[in-house]
CSV table of C-alpha atoms in Angstrom, one decimal:
chain,number,residue,atom,x,y,z
A,1,MET,CA,-105.9,25.0,-251.3
A,2,LYS,CA,-105.9,28.4,-250.4
A,3,ALA,CA,-104.4,29.2,-246.8
A,4,TYR,CA,-106.2,29.9,-243.8
A,5,TYR,CA,-104.8,31.3,-240.7
A,6,ILE,CA,-106.8,32.2,-237.5
A,7,THR,CA,-105.4,33.0,-233.7
A,8,THR,CA,-106.6,34.0,-230.6
A,9,THR,CA,-104.9,35.9,-227.5
A,10,LEU,CA,-103.2,34.0,-225.5
A,11,PRO,CA,-104.8,33.9,-222.3
A,12,TYR,CA,-102.7,34.0,-219.2
A,13,VAL,CA,-102.5,31.1,-216.9
A,14,ASN,CA,-102.7,33.0,-213.4
A,15,ALA,CA,-106.2,32.1,-213.6
A,16,LYS,CA,-109.0,29.1,-214.6
A,17,PRO,CA,-110.4,29.8,-217.9
A,18,HIS,CA,-113.3,32.0,-218.1
A,19,ILE,CA,-116.4,33.0,-220.1
A,20,GLY,CA,-115.2,35.9,-221.9
A,21,PHE,CA,-112.5,33.5,-223.1
A,22,ALA,CA,-114.6,31.0,-224.4
A,23,LEU,CA,-116.1,33.7,-226.6
A,24,GLU,CA,-113.5,34.4,-228.7
A,25,ILE,CA,-111.9,30.6,-229.1
A,26,VAL,CA,-115.7,29.9,-230.2
A,27,GLN,CA,-115.6,33.0,-232.7
A,28,ALA,CA,-112.4,31.8,-233.7
A,29,ASP,CA,-113.6,28.3,-233.6
A,30,PHE,CA,-116.7,28.7,-236.6
A,31,LEU,CA,-114.3,31.0,-238.6
A,32,ALA,CA,-111.1,28.3,-238.9
A,33,ARG,CA,-115.0,25.5,-239.5
A,34,TYR,CA,-116.0,27.6,-241.8
A,35,TYR,CA,-113.0,28.3,-243.6
A,36,SER,CA,-111.8,24.6,-243.6
A,37,ALA,CA,-115.8,23.7,-245.2
A,38,LYS,CA,-114.9,26.3,-248.1
A,39,GLY,CA,-111.7,24.0,-248.9
A,40,TYR,CA,-109.1,26.5,-247.1
A,41,ASP,CA,-106.0,24.7,-245.9
A,42,VAL,CA,-107.0,26.0,-242.0
A,43,ILE,CA,-104.2,26.6,-239.2
A,44,PHE,CA,-106.2,27.3,-235.7
A,45,ASN,CA,-104.0,29.1,-232.9
A,46,THR,CA,-104.3,29.6,-229.5
A,47,GLY,CA,-102.3,28.4,-226.6
A,48,THR,CA,-101.4,30.1,-223.1
A,49,ASP,CA,-99.1,33.4,-222.3
A,50,GLU,CA,-97.3,32.0,-219.5
A,51,HIS,CA,-95.2,34.7,-218.4
A,52,GLY,CA,-95.2,38.0,-216.6
A,53,GLN,CA,-95.3,39.7,-213.1
A,54,LYS,CA,-98.5,38.4,-212.2
A,55,VAL,CA,-98.0,35.1,-213.2
A,56,TYR,CA,-94.9,34.6,-210.9
A,57,GLU,CA,-96.7,36.4,-208.3
A,58,LYS,CA,-99.3,34.2,-208.2
A,59,ALA,CA,-97.1,31.0,-208.2
A,60,LEU,CA,-94.8,31.8,-205.4
A,61,ALA,CA,-98.0,32.9,-203.4
A,62,GLU,CA,-99.4,29.4,-203.9
A,63,GLY,CA,-95.7,27.8,-203.3
A,64,LYS,CA,-95.3,26.6,-206.3
A,65,ASP,CA,-92.2,26.4,-209.0
A,66,PRO,CA,-93.4,29.2,-211.6
A,67,GLN,CA,-93.0,25.7,-215.1
A,68,ALA,CA,-94.8,23.8,-212.0
A,69,TYR,CA,-97.4,26.3,-211.8
A,70,VAL,CA,-97.9,26.6,-215.2
A,71,ASP,CA,-97.4,23.5,-215.9
A,72,GLU,CA,-101.4,22.8,-214.4
A,73,TYR,CA,-102.9,26.0,-215.8
A,74,ALA,CA,-102.0,25.2,-219.6
A,75,ALA,CA,-103.8,21.7,-219.0
A,76,ALA,CA,-106.7,23.0,-217.8
A,77,PHE,CA,-106.7,25.8,-221.2
A,78,ASP,CA,-106.2,22.6,-223.5
A,79,GLN,CA,-109.3,20.9,-221.7
A,80,LEU,CA,-111.4,23.4,-223.5
A,81,LYS,CA,-110.8,21.7,-226.3
A,82,SER,CA,-113.3,19.1,-225.5
A,83,ALA,CA,-115.5,20.9,-223.3
A,84,LEU,CA,-116.1,23.2,-226.6
A,85,ASN,CA,-115.4,21.2,-229.6
A,86,LEU,CA,-113.0,23.1,-230.3
A,87,SER,CA,-110.7,22.1,-233.5
A,88,TYR,CA,-107.9,24.4,-233.4
A,89,THR,CA,-104.6,22.7,-234.5
A,90,HIS,CA,-102.0,24.9,-232.8
A,91,PHE,CA,-101.8,25.1,-229.0
A,92,ILE,CA,-98.9,27.2,-228.6
A,93,ARG,CA,-97.1,27.7,-224.8
A,94,THR,CA,-94.8,30.8,-224.2
A,95,SER,CA,-92.8,28.5,-221.9
A,96,ASN,CA,-92.0,26.2,-224.6
A,97,ALA,CA,-88.0,26.4,-225.9
A,98,ALA,CA,-88.9,26.6,-229.8
A,99,HIS,CA,-90.9,30.0,-228.4
A,100,LYS,CA,-87.9,31.2,-226.3
A,101,MET,CA,-85.7,30.8,-229.6
A,102,ALA,CA,-88.2,32.9,-231.8
A,103,ALA,CA,-89.1,35.4,-229.3
A,104,GLN,CA,-85.0,35.8,-228.9
A,105,GLU,CA,-84.5,36.4,-233.1
A,106,PHE,CA,-87.1,38.7,-233.1
A,107,TRP,CA,-85.5,40.9,-230.5
A,108,ASN,CA,-82.6,40.7,-232.5
A,109,ARG,CA,-83.5,41.5,-235.3
A,110,CYS,CA,-85.7,44.7,-233.9
A,111,LEU,CA,-81.9,45.1,-232.2
A,112,LYS,CA,-80.3,45.4,-236.0
A,113,ALA,CA,-83.0,47.6,-237.2
A,114,GLY,CA,-81.9,50.0,-234.1
A,115,ASP,CA,-85.3,49.8,-232.3
A,116,ILE,CA,-83.7,48.5,-228.9
A,117,TYR,CA,-82.2,50.7,-226.6
A,118,LYS,CA,-81.6,50.9,-222.8
A,119,SER,CA,-82.3,53.7,-220.8
A,120,ARG,CA,-84.2,54.8,-217.3
A,121,TYR,CA,-87.8,55.2,-216.6
A,122,GLN,CA,-90.5,56.1,-214.3
A,123,THR,CA,-93.9,55.1,-214.5
A,124,LYS,CA,-97.2,53.7,-213.5
A,125,TYR,CA,-97.6,50.2,-214.1
A,126,CYS,CA,-100.7,48.5,-214.1
A,127,VAL,CA,-99.9,44.7,-212.9
A,128,GLY,CA,-103.3,43.2,-214.3
A,129,CYS,CA,-102.5,44.8,-217.7
A,130,GLU,CA,-98.9,44.3,-217.5
A,131,LEU,CA,-99.1,47.5,-219.1
A,132,GLU,CA,-97.7,50.8,-218.4
A,133,LYS,CA,-100.3,53.6,-218.0
A,134,THR,CA,-100.5,57.7,-218.5
A,135,ASP,CA,-102.4,59.7,-216.6
A,136,SER,CA,-105.0,60.4,-219.4
A,137,GLU,CA,-105.3,57.0,-219.2
A,138,LEU,CA,-106.7,56.7,-215.8
A,139,LYS,CA,-109.7,56.7,-213.9
A,140,ASP,CA,-109.6,58.4,-210.6
A,141,GLY,CA,-106.2,57.7,-210.4
A,142,ARG,CA,-106.6,54.0,-211.2
A,143,CYS,CA,-106.7,51.8,-214.1
A,144,PRO,CA,-110.6,51.3,-215.2
A,145,ILE,CA,-110.2,47.8,-216.5
A,146,HIS,CA,-108.4,46.2,-213.0
A,147,PRO,CA,-109.7,49.2,-211.0
A,148,ASN,CA,-109.2,47.4,-207.2
A,149,LEU,CA,-105.6,46.9,-208.2
A,150,GLU,CA,-102.8,49.3,-206.4
A,151,LEU,CA,-100.6,50.8,-209.6
A,152,GLU,CA,-97.1,50.7,-209.4
A,153,ALA,CA,-94.4,53.2,-209.3
A,154,ARG,CA,-91.6,52.0,-211.0
A,155,ASP,CA,-88.0,53.5,-211.5
A,156,GLU,CA,-85.7,51.3,-212.8
A,157,GLU,CA,-83.4,50.9,-216.4
A,158,ASN,CA,-85.1,48.9,-218.8
A,159,TYR,CA,-85.2,48.1,-223.0
A,160,PHE,CA,-86.9,50.3,-224.9
A,161,PHE,CA,-88.3,49.6,-228.1
A,162,ARG,CA,-88.7,52.6,-230.1
A,163,PHE,CA,-92.6,52.4,-231.2
A,164,SER,CA,-93.0,56.7,-231.7
A,165,ARG,CA,-90.2,56.0,-235.0
A,166,TYR,CA,-93.5,53.8,-236.2
A,167,GLN,CA,-96.4,56.4,-235.8
A,168,GLN,CA,-96.6,57.0,-239.3
A,169,ALA,CA,-96.2,53.9,-240.9
A,170,LEU,CA,-99.1,52.3,-238.9
A,171,LEU,CA,-100.9,55.3,-240.1
A,172,ASP,CA,-100.2,54.0,-243.4
A,173,LEU,CA,-101.1,51.0,-243.1
A,174,TYR,CA,-104.8,51.9,-241.6
A,175,SER,CA,-105.3,54.1,-244.9
A,176,SER,CA,-104.0,51.8,-247.2
A,177,TYR,CA,-106.7,48.4,-245.7
A,178,PRO,CA,-109.6,50.2,-243.9
A,179,ASP,CA,-110.8,47.1,-242.6
A,180,PHE,CA,-107.8,45.8,-241.0
A,181,VAL,CA,-109.5,46.3,-237.4
A,182,MET,CA,-113.0,45.3,-237.1
A,183,PRO,CA,-115.2,46.3,-236.8
A,184,SER,CA,-114.6,49.8,-237.9
A,185,HIS,CA,-115.4,51.9,-234.9
A,186,ARG,CA,-112.2,49.7,-233.8
A,187,GLN,CA,-109.8,51.2,-236.4
A,188,GLU,CA,-111.0,54.9,-235.8
A,189,GLU,CA,-110.4,54.4,-232.1
A,190,ILE,CA,-106.8,53.1,-232.7
A,191,ARG,CA,-106.1,55.3,-235.1
A,192,LYS,CA,-107.3,58.4,-233.0
A,193,PHE,CA,-104.1,56.4,-230.4
A,194,VAL,CA,-101.9,56.1,-233.1
A,195,GLU,CA,-102.6,59.9,-234.1
A,196,GLY,CA,-102.3,61.3,-231.0
A,197,GLY,CA,-98.5,60.6,-231.0
A,198,LEU,CA,-96.6,57.4,-229.7
A,199,VAL,CA,-94.5,56.9,-226.5
A,200,ASP,CA,-91.3,54.1,-226.6
A,201,PHE,CA,-92.0,51.4,-224.2
A,202,SER,CA,-90.3,49.4,-222.3
A,203,ILE,CA,-89.6,45.5,-223.2
A,204,SER,CA,-87.4,44.7,-220.1
A,205,ARG,CA,-87.3,43.5,-216.5
A,206,LEU,CA,-84.7,43.4,-214.0
A,207,LYS,CA,-84.0,39.5,-213.8
A,208,GLU,CA,-83.3,39.9,-209.9
A,209,LYS,CA,-86.5,41.7,-210.0
A,210,MET,CA,-88.4,39.2,-212.2
A,211,PRO,CA,-86.8,36.4,-213.5
A,212,TRP,CA,-90.1,34.9,-215.2
A,213,GLY,CA,-89.4,35.4,-218.5
A,214,VAL,CA,-87.6,34.9,-221.7
A,215,ALA,CA,-84.3,35.8,-221.4
A,216,VAL,CA,-82.6,38.8,-223.2
A,217,PRO,CA,-79.8,38.3,-225.7
A,218,ASN,CA,-77.0,38.9,-224.6
A,219,ASP,CA,-77.7,40.2,-221.2
A,220,PRO,CA,-78.0,38.1,-218.6
A,221,ASP,CA,-79.7,41.0,-215.8
A,222,HIS,CA,-82.7,41.4,-218.1
A,223,VAL,CA,-85.8,39.2,-219.3
A,224,MET,CA,-88.0,40.4,-222.0
A,225,TYR,CA,-91.7,42.2,-221.0
A,226,VAL,CA,-94.3,40.1,-221.3
A,227,TRP,CA,-96.0,41.5,-224.3
A,228,PHE,CA,-93.1,41.4,-226.4
A,229,ASP,CA,-93.1,38.0,-225.9
A,230,ALA,CA,-96.2,36.6,-225.9
A,231,LEU,CA,-96.7,38.4,-229.4
A,232,ILE,CA,-94.3,37.0,-230.7
A,233,ASN,CA,-96.5,33.6,-230.0
A,234,TYR,CA,-98.7,34.3,-233.8
A,235,ILE,CA,-95.3,33.5,-235.8
A,236,SER,CA,-93.3,31.2,-233.6
A,237,THR,CA,-96.4,29.0,-233.7
A,238,LEU,CA,-95.8,28.5,-237.8
A,239,GLY,CA,-92.4,27.7,-236.6
A,240,TRP,CA,-90.6,31.2,-238.0
A,241,PRO,CA,-88.0,31.8,-238.2
A,242,SER,CA,-86.8,28.4,-239.7
A,243,SER,CA,-87.1,28.3,-243.3
A,244,GLY,CA,-89.6,26.0,-245.0
A,245,SER,CA,-92.5,26.6,-242.0
A,246,SER,CA,-95.8,27.2,-242.2
A,247,PHE,CA,-94.9,30.8,-241.3
A,248,GLU,CA,-93.8,30.9,-245.5
A,249,THR,CA,-97.4,29.2,-246.2
A,250,HIS,CA,-100.3,31.1,-244.1
A,251,TRP,CA,-98.6,34.0,-242.4
A,252,PRO,CA,-100.5,36.9,-242.3
A,253,GLY,CA,-103.5,35.8,-240.2
A,254,VAL,CA,-106.1,37.0,-238.5
A,255,GLN,CA,-106.2,37.3,-235.3
A,256,VAL,CA,-108.9,37.5,-232.8
A,257,ALA,CA,-108.7,39.3,-229.4
A,258,GLY,CA,-110.8,41.1,-227.1
A,259,LYS,CA,-111.2,45.2,-227.1
A,260,ASP,CA,-108.9,45.3,-224.0
A,261,ASN,CA,-105.8,44.2,-226.7
A,262,LEU,CA,-106.7,46.4,-228.7
A,263,ARG,CA,-103.8,48.9,-228.5
A,264,GLN,CA,-101.3,45.5,-228.0
A,265,GLN,CA,-102.6,43.9,-231.4
A,266,SER,CA,-102.8,46.8,-234.0
A,267,ALA,CA,-100.4,48.9,-233.2
A,268,MET,CA,-98.2,48.2,-230.9
A,269,TRP,CA,-97.3,44.2,-232.7
A,270,GLN,CA,-97.6,45.9,-236.0
A,271,ALA,CA,-95.2,48.1,-235.3
A,272,MET,CA,-92.9,45.1,-233.8
A,273,LEU,CA,-93.6,43.3,-237.5
A,274,LEU,CA,-92.3,46.5,-239.0
A,275,SER,CA,-89.5,46.4,-237.2
A,276,ALA,CA,-88.8,42.9,-238.1
A,277,GLY,CA,-88.9,43.1,-241.3
A,278,LEU,CA,-92.2,41.5,-241.8
A,279,PRO,CA,-95.6,41.4,-243.0
A,280,SER,CA,-98.3,42.8,-241.0
A,281,SER,CA,-101.2,41.4,-239.7
A,282,ARG,CA,-103.7,40.0,-242.2
A,283,GLN,CA,-107.0,41.5,-240.2
A,284,ILE,CA,-107.7,42.1,-236.8
A,285,PHE,CA,-111.4,41.3,-235.0
A,286,ILE,CA,-112.0,42.9,-232.1
A,287,HIS,CA,-114.7,41.6,-229.7
A,288,GLY,CA,-116.6,43.0,-226.5
A,289,PHE,CA,-116.7,42.1,-222.7
A,290,ILE,CA,-119.6,39.7,-221.0
A,291,THR,CA,-121.0,41.0,-217.7
A,292,SER,CA,-122.6,38.3,-216.1
A,293,SER,CA,-126.8,39.3,-215.2
A,294,GLY,CA,-126.0,43.0,-216.3
A,295,GLN,CA,-122.5,43.4,-213.6
A,296,LYS,CA,-119.1,43.3,-214.1
A,297,MET,CA,-117.9,39.9,-213.9
A,298,SER,CA,-115.2,40.4,-210.6
A,299,LYS,CA,-113.7,37.4,-208.1
A,300,SER,CA,-115.3,39.9,-205.2
A,301,LEU,CA,-118.9,39.8,-206.3
A,302,GLY,CA,-118.4,35.7,-207.0
A,303,ASN,CA,-120.2,36.1,-210.2
A,304,VAL,CA,-117.7,35.0,-212.6
A,305,VAL,CA,-119.0,32.7,-215.6
A,306,ASP,CA,-116.8,29.4,-215.6
A,307,PRO,CA,-117.7,27.6,-218.7
A,308,PHE,CA,-117.0,24.0,-218.0
A,309,ALA,CA,-119.7,24.7,-215.4
A,310,GLU,CA,-122.0,25.8,-218.2
A,311,VAL,CA,-121.0,23.0,-220.4
A,312,THR,CA,-122.3,20.9,-217.5
A,313,GLU,CA,-125.3,21.7,-217.3
A,314,TYR,CA,-126.4,22.9,-220.8
A,315,GLY,CA,-124.0,21.2,-223.1
A,316,THR,CA,-121.4,21.9,-225.4
A,317,GLU,CA,-123.9,22.8,-227.9
A,318,ALA,CA,-125.8,24.5,-225.9
A,319,VAL,CA,-123.2,27.1,-224.5
A,320,ARG,CA,-121.5,27.4,-228.1
A,321,TYR,CA,-124.9,28.7,-229.4
A,322,TYR,CA,-125.8,31.1,-226.4
A,323,LEU,CA,-122.1,32.4,-227.2
A,324,LEU,CA,-122.5,32.7,-231.0
A,325,ARG,CA,-126.3,34.5,-231.1
A,326,GLU,CA,-126.8,36.3,-227.6
A,327,ILE,CA,-123.6,38.0,-227.4
A,328,PRO,CA,-123.2,40.7,-230.0
A,329,SER,CA,-120.0,40.3,-232.5
A,330,SER,CA,-118.8,43.6,-232.1
A,331,ASP,CA,-120.2,44.9,-228.6
A,332,ASP,CA,-120.6,43.7,-224.8
A,333,GLY,CA,-122.5,41.6,-223.5
A,334,ASP,CA,-124.4,39.6,-221.4
A,335,PHE,CA,-124.4,36.3,-219.8
A,336,SER,CA,-127.2,35.5,-217.4
A,337,ARG,CA,-129.2,32.0,-216.8
A,338,GLU,CA,-132.3,32.9,-217.5
A,339,ARG,CA,-131.3,34.2,-220.8
A,340,MET,CA,-129.1,30.5,-221.1
A,341,GLU,CA,-132.8,29.0,-220.5
A,342,GLU,CA,-134.5,31.2,-222.6
A,343,ARG,CA,-131.9,30.6,-225.8
A,344,PHE,CA,-131.4,26.3,-224.6
A,345,ALA,CA,-135.2,26.5,-225.3
A,346,GLU,CA,-135.2,27.8,-228.8
A,347,LEU,CA,-132.8,25.4,-229.4
A,348,ALA,CA,-135.6,22.6,-228.4
A,349,ASN,CA,-138.5,23.8,-229.5
A,350,GLN,CA,-137.7,25.2,-232.7
A,351,LEU,CA,-134.7,23.6,-234.2
A,352,GLY,CA,-134.9,19.9,-232.1
A,353,ASN,CA,-138.8,19.7,-233.0
A,354,LEU,CA,-138.6,20.8,-236.4
A,355,VAL,CA,-136.1,18.0,-237.5
A,356,GLY,CA,-137.9,15.1,-235.2
A,357,ARG,CA,-141.2,15.6,-236.5
A,358,VAL,CA,-140.6,15.8,-240.0
A,359,ALA,CA,-137.8,12.3,-240.0
A,360,THR,CA,-141.4,11.1,-238.2
A,361,MET,CA,-143.1,12.1,-241.1
A,362,THR,CA,-140.9,10.9,-243.3
A,363,GLN,CA,-140.7,8.1,-242.1
A,364,LYS,CA,-144.2,7.6,-241.5
A,365,TYR,CA,-145.4,7.6,-244.7
A,366,PHE,CA,-142.5,7.7,-246.9
A,367,GLU,CA,-140.2,5.0,-245.0
A,368,GLY,CA,-137.4,7.3,-245.2
A,369,GLU,CA,-137.0,7.9,-248.5
A,370,LEU,CA,-135.4,10.7,-249.5
A,371,PHE,CA,-136.6,13.3,-251.6
A,372,GLU,CA,-136.6,16.8,-251.6
A,373,SER,CA,-138.3,20.1,-254.1
A,374,SER,CA,-135.7,21.8,-255.2
A,375,ASP,CA,-135.2,25.3,-253.1
A,376,ASP,CA,-132.8,27.7,-254.2
A,377,ARG,CA,-131.2,29.3,-251.2
A,378,GLU,CA,-128.2,30.9,-253.0
A,379,SER,CA,-129.5,34.2,-251.6
A,380,ASP,CA,-129.8,32.9,-248.1
A,381,ARG,CA,-126.0,31.6,-248.9
A,382,ASN,CA,-124.7,35.5,-249.9
A,383,ARG,CA,-126.0,36.8,-247.1
A,384,LEU,CA,-124.6,33.9,-244.6
A,385,ASP,CA,-121.4,34.7,-246.1
A,386,ALA,CA,-121.5,38.6,-246.0
A,387,CYS,CA,-121.6,38.0,-242.4
A,388,VAL,CA,-119.2,36.6,-241.6
A,389,ALA,CA,-117.0,38.9,-243.9
A,390,GLN,CA,-118.1,41.4,-241.2
A,391,TYR,CA,-117.5,38.7,-238.5
A,392,ASP,CA,-121.7,38.7,-237.7
A,393,PHE,CA,-121.4,35.7,-235.9
A,394,LYS,CA,-124.8,36.5,-234.2
A,395,THR,CA,-127.3,37.8,-238.0
A,396,TYR,CA,-125.7,34.5,-239.1
A,397,LEU,CA,-127.6,32.7,-236.9
A,398,ASP,CA,-130.3,34.9,-237.1
A,399,ILE,CA,-131.0,33.7,-240.8
A,400,VAL,CA,-130.5,30.2,-239.6
A,401,PHE,CA,-133.0,30.3,-237.5
A,402,GLU,CA,-135.3,32.8,-239.7
A,403,ILE,CA,-134.9,29.6,-242.3
A,404,VAL,CA,-136.0,27.1,-239.5
A,405,LYS,CA,-138.7,29.6,-238.7
A,406,GLU,CA,-140.0,29.4,-242.3
A,407,ALA,CA,-139.9,26.1,-242.2
A,408,ASN,CA,-141.5,25.4,-239.1
A,409,GLU,CA,-144.4,27.4,-240.4
A,410,TRP,CA,-144.3,25.9,-243.8
A,411,ILE,CA,-145.4,22.5,-241.8
A,412,ASP,CA,-148.0,24.0,-239.4
A,413,LYS,CA,-149.2,26.0,-242.6
A,414,GLN,CA,-149.3,22.6,-244.9
A,415,ALA,CA,-150.4,19.8,-242.2
A,416,PRO,CA,-148.7,17.5,-244.1
A,417,PHE,CA,-150.3,14.9,-241.3
A,418,LYS,CA,-153.4,16.1,-242.6
A,419,LEU,CA,-152.7,16.1,-245.6
A,420,ILE,CA,-151.6,12.7,-246.4
A,421,LYS,CA,-155.1,11.3,-245.7
A,422,GLU,CA,-156.3,13.1,-249.1
A,423,SER,CA,-152.6,13.0,-251.3
A,424,LYS,CA,-149.7,11.3,-250.7
A,425,GLU,CA,-148.0,13.3,-254.0
A,426,GLN,CA,-148.5,16.9,-252.4
A,427,THR,CA,-146.9,15.2,-248.6
A,428,ARG,CA,-144.4,14.0,-250.4
A,429,GLU,CA,-143.3,18.0,-251.9
A,430,VAL,CA,-144.2,19.1,-248.4
A,431,LEU,CA,-142.0,17.6,-246.9
A,432,GLY,CA,-139.4,17.6,-249.8
A,433,LYS,CA,-139.4,21.5,-249.1
A,434,ALA,CA,-139.3,21.2,-245.7
A,435,ILE,CA,-136.6,18.6,-246.5
A,436,GLY,CA,-134.7,21.0,-248.5
A,437,MET,CA,-134.9,23.7,-245.5
A,438,ILE,CA,-133.0,20.8,-243.0
A,439,ARG,CA,-130.8,20.2,-244.8
A,440,PHE,CA,-129.4,23.9,-245.7
A,441,VAL,CA,-130.0,24.5,-241.6
A,442,GLY,CA,-127.6,21.7,-240.8
A,443,THR,CA,-124.8,23.0,-243.5
A,444,ALA,CA,-124.7,26.4,-242.1
A,445,LEU,CA,-124.7,25.4,-238.9
A,446,LEU,CA,-121.5,23.4,-239.1
A,447,PRO,CA,-119.3,26.2,-238.1
A,448,ALA,CA,-121.3,27.6,-235.0
A,449,LEU,CA,-122.9,24.1,-233.9
A,450,PRO,CA,-121.1,21.7,-235.3
A,451,ALA,CA,-121.8,18.1,-233.6
A,452,THR,CA,-125.8,18.9,-234.1
A,453,ALA,CA,-124.9,20.2,-237.9
A,454,GLU,CA,-123.3,16.4,-238.2
A,455,GLU,CA,-126.4,14.7,-236.5
A,456,ILE,CA,-128.4,16.8,-238.9
A,457,LEU,CA,-126.9,15.6,-241.9
A,458,ARG,CA,-126.7,12.3,-240.7
A,459,ARG,CA,-130.0,11.7,-240.2
A,460,TYR,CA,-131.0,13.6,-243.4
A,461,GLY,CA,-128.5,11.5,-245.7
A,462,LYS,CA,-129.8,9.0,-248.2
A,463,VAL,CA,-132.6,7.8,-246.0
A,464,ILE,CA,-134.7,10.0,-243.3
A,465,MET,CA,-133.7,8.7,-240.2
A,466,VAL,CA,-135.6,9.2,-236.8
A,467,GLY,CA,-133.2,9.9,-233.5
A,468,GLU,CA,-133.1,11.2,-229.7
A,469,PRO,CA,-134.6,14.3,-229.6
A,470,LEU,CA,-131.3,17.1,-230.1
A,471,PHE,CA,-131.7,18.7,-227.0
A,472,PRO,CA,-134.0,17.4,-224.7
A,473,ARG,CA,-136.6,19.4,-222.8
A,474,ARG,CA,-134.6,20.1,-219.4
A,475,ASP,CA,-136.3,19.8,-215.7
A,476,ARG,CA,-136.4,23.4,-214.3
């Protein structure tokens, strides 16, 4: 079997899961299910990033031991598996002993390569990003991603990673693989960043100031900087550096990340891999942000969307549908209750109605006998495959629902409920064509709406069966 490895980033455990990460993990789940259905041996990784200053400060603020604090929040993120019907196989926590061991081995390899050194530095630091910021990256003296946070002025001795050494190697990587970062405008963005020159970055923190982190090998006064430690999860979860591990069969893999992670995933991490003598990632897909009714989400505005609440209100399948079809795959998108209602109505009135009425007529006129006319959908399959190659989940679902619309229009035009009075055989042909389209839709929806797709295919098996509405109408 061919191997396929897909991983999300690891969200910080300083807050509960939000709709932005739900988007990322549903996109990754789509890919995992799609390639699994194609016969690949799929490993799907997610988890939690549990070190760093903002996690440590949040634990202290709540009067909790950091480990107890991260245990609590890691459990909340793991609950997304049932809430969003996710198929991930691995859930890595960066506080795990195996991950810490892998991070220390990775450190030693970079050290041996001559890429780790100690130096004093002064910098402006955004705790929200857990990154140093140059003046050119700031807007009105603040981080544009976390404008409500004061930048910290830091002056201390840390270990550094020789990022500057890898400028040409990264540019060669991007040239060799023009689709290394998707979509293409993100690859161009990171290429320009790297062309502008790379600055070595700090990879440790003084333990006396921030003790919550992976210990630096052979230096008890330092812990690893959170980004250096966290990025290694992509291979530690595969069992690296142990021989005979999944790393040997499944790396390199595909990474899904938000646009605020572009630099970390496609430049910093790739340079680290080069330093450690390991293969670079296979591909990185970068998605945009989600706004809330046209506004940036923030706790102060009270407009942060809770994915668990949306699932309770609309159901898992409807939330997955919204995230995959409403939010553009490669740009920012918006979440609103009004659009959620409209998307739910599509599922009920278009898909649910089609599946229900064709099954009802087939049962009534032919006792559910399975029949299906030949309907070549090879071109549609090719279109769907092309969408997946481009990480274009929205267009993928647009195509599927074009077929749903086509099937509904076919039933309306042919009117088998009237035709049955004139010709049973012609009615059989009309319903047979509709059944073929429905079964195609059911199969195509397996990566996106797995529970709905499985139910459609169950009802449209050897005998066509009638069931409860797939999406019961909502009382507003």
